[in-house]
Coordinates of C-alpha atoms in Angstrom, one line a residue:
X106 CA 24.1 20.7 -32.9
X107 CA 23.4 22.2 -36.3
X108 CA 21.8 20.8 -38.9
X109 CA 23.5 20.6 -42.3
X110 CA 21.8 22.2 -45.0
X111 CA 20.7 18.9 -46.6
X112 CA 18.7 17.8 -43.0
X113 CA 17.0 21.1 -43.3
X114 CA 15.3 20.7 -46.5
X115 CA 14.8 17.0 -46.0
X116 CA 12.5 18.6 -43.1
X117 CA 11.2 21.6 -44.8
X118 CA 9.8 18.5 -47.8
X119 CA 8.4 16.5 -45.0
X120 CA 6.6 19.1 -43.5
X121 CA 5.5 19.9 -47.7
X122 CA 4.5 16.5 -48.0
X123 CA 2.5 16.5 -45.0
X124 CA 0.6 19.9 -45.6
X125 CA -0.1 18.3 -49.0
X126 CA -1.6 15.6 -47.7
X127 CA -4.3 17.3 -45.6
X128 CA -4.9 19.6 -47.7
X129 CA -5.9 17.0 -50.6
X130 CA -8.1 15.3 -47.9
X131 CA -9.8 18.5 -46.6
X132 CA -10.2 18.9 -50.7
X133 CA -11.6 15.5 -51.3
X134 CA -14.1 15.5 -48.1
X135 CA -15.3 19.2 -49.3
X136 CA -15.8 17.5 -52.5
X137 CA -17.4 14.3 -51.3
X138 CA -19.9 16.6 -49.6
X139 CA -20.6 19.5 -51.7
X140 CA -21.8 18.0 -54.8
X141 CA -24.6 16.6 -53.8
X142 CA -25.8 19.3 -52.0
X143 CA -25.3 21.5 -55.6
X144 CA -27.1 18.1 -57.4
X145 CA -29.7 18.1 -55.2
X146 CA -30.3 22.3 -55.0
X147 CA -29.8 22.5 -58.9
X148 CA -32.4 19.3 -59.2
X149 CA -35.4 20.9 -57.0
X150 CA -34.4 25.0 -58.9
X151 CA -35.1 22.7 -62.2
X152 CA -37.9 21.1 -61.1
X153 CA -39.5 23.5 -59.5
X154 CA -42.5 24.5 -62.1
X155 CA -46.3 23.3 -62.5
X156 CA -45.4 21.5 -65.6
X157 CA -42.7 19.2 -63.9
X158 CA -44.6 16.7 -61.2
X159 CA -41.2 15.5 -60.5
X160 CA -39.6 16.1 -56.7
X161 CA -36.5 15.2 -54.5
X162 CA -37.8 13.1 -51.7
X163 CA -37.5 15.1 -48.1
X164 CA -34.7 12.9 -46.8
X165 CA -32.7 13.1 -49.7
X166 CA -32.4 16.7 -48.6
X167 CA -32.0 15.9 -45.4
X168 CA -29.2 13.9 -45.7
X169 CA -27.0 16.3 -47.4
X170 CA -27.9 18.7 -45.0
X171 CA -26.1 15.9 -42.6
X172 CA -23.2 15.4 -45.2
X173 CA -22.5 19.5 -44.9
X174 CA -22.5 18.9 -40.8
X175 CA -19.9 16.0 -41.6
X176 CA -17.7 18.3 -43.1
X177 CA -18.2 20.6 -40.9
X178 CA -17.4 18.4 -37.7
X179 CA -14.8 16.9 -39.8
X180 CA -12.1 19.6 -40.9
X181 CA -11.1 20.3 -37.2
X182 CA -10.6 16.2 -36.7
X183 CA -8.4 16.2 -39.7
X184 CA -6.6 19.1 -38.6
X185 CA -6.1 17.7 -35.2
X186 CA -4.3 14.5 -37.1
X187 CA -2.2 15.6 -39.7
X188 CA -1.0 18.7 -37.7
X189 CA 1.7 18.3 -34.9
X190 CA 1.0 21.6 -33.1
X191 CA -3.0 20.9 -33.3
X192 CA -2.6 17.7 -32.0
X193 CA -0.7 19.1 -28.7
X194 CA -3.4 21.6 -28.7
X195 CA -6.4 19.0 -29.1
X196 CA -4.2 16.8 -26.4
X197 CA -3.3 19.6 -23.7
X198 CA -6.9 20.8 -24.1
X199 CA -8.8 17.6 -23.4
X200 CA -6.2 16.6 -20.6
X201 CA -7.3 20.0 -18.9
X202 CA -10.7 19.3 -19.4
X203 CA -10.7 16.3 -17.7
X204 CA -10.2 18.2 -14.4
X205 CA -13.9 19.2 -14.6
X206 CA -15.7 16.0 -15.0
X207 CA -13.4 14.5 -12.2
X208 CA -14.6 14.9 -8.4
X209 CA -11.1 14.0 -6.9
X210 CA -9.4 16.5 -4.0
X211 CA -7.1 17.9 -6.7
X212 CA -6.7 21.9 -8.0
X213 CA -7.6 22.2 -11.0
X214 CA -5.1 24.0 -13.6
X215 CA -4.6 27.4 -13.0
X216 CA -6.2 29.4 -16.5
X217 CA -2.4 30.1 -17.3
X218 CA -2.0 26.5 -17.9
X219 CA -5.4 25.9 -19.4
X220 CA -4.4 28.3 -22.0
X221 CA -0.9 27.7 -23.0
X222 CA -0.2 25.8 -25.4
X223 CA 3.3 25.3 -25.7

């Protein structure tokens, strides 16, 4: 059956509204975790003279150093949820996987399968 012209860009606007969405939240996380990394880089380049006795305390730097490995660890989870064909992906991957934790009698996938993702 065709679609009719109006089912099409009903679909093409979801699929809009949806790419919108993550990318606003991939924005906002980059965000959430970048500036204080550039507050707390731009405090210790200020401070950093003789004349100023004033330092960021070690696990204040730390911590943003975590917040960057957040966002890192975070875009391919976001991806993997807002995106249909990275969610089969994510899904067909990890189901695959499971075949090497597992000590059962059965074949594992042959490597076609393991990487195919249709």
């Amino acid at each position: 059956k065709r679609s009719s012209p109006q089912e099409r860009r009903r679909a093409r606007a979801g699929r809009l509204d949806r790419t919108t969405i993550m990318i606003i939240i991939i924005i906002g996380m980059t965000m959430i975790t970048q500036i204080p990394v550039c507050f707390v880089y731009t405090f210790n380049y200020i401070t950093d003279n003789e004349d100023l006795r004033i330092s960021m305390p070690d696990y204040l730097t730390i911590f943003v150093h975590w917040l960057l490995l957040v966002n890192s660890a975070a875009d391919p989870v976001i991806y993997g949820l807002m995106n249909p064909p990275f969610r089969s992906a994510y899904l067909k991957f990890f189901n695959n996987m499971r075949y090497c934790w597992r000590k059962t009698n059965r074949t594992p996938p042959s490597r076609t399968d393991l990487y195919s993702f249709k």
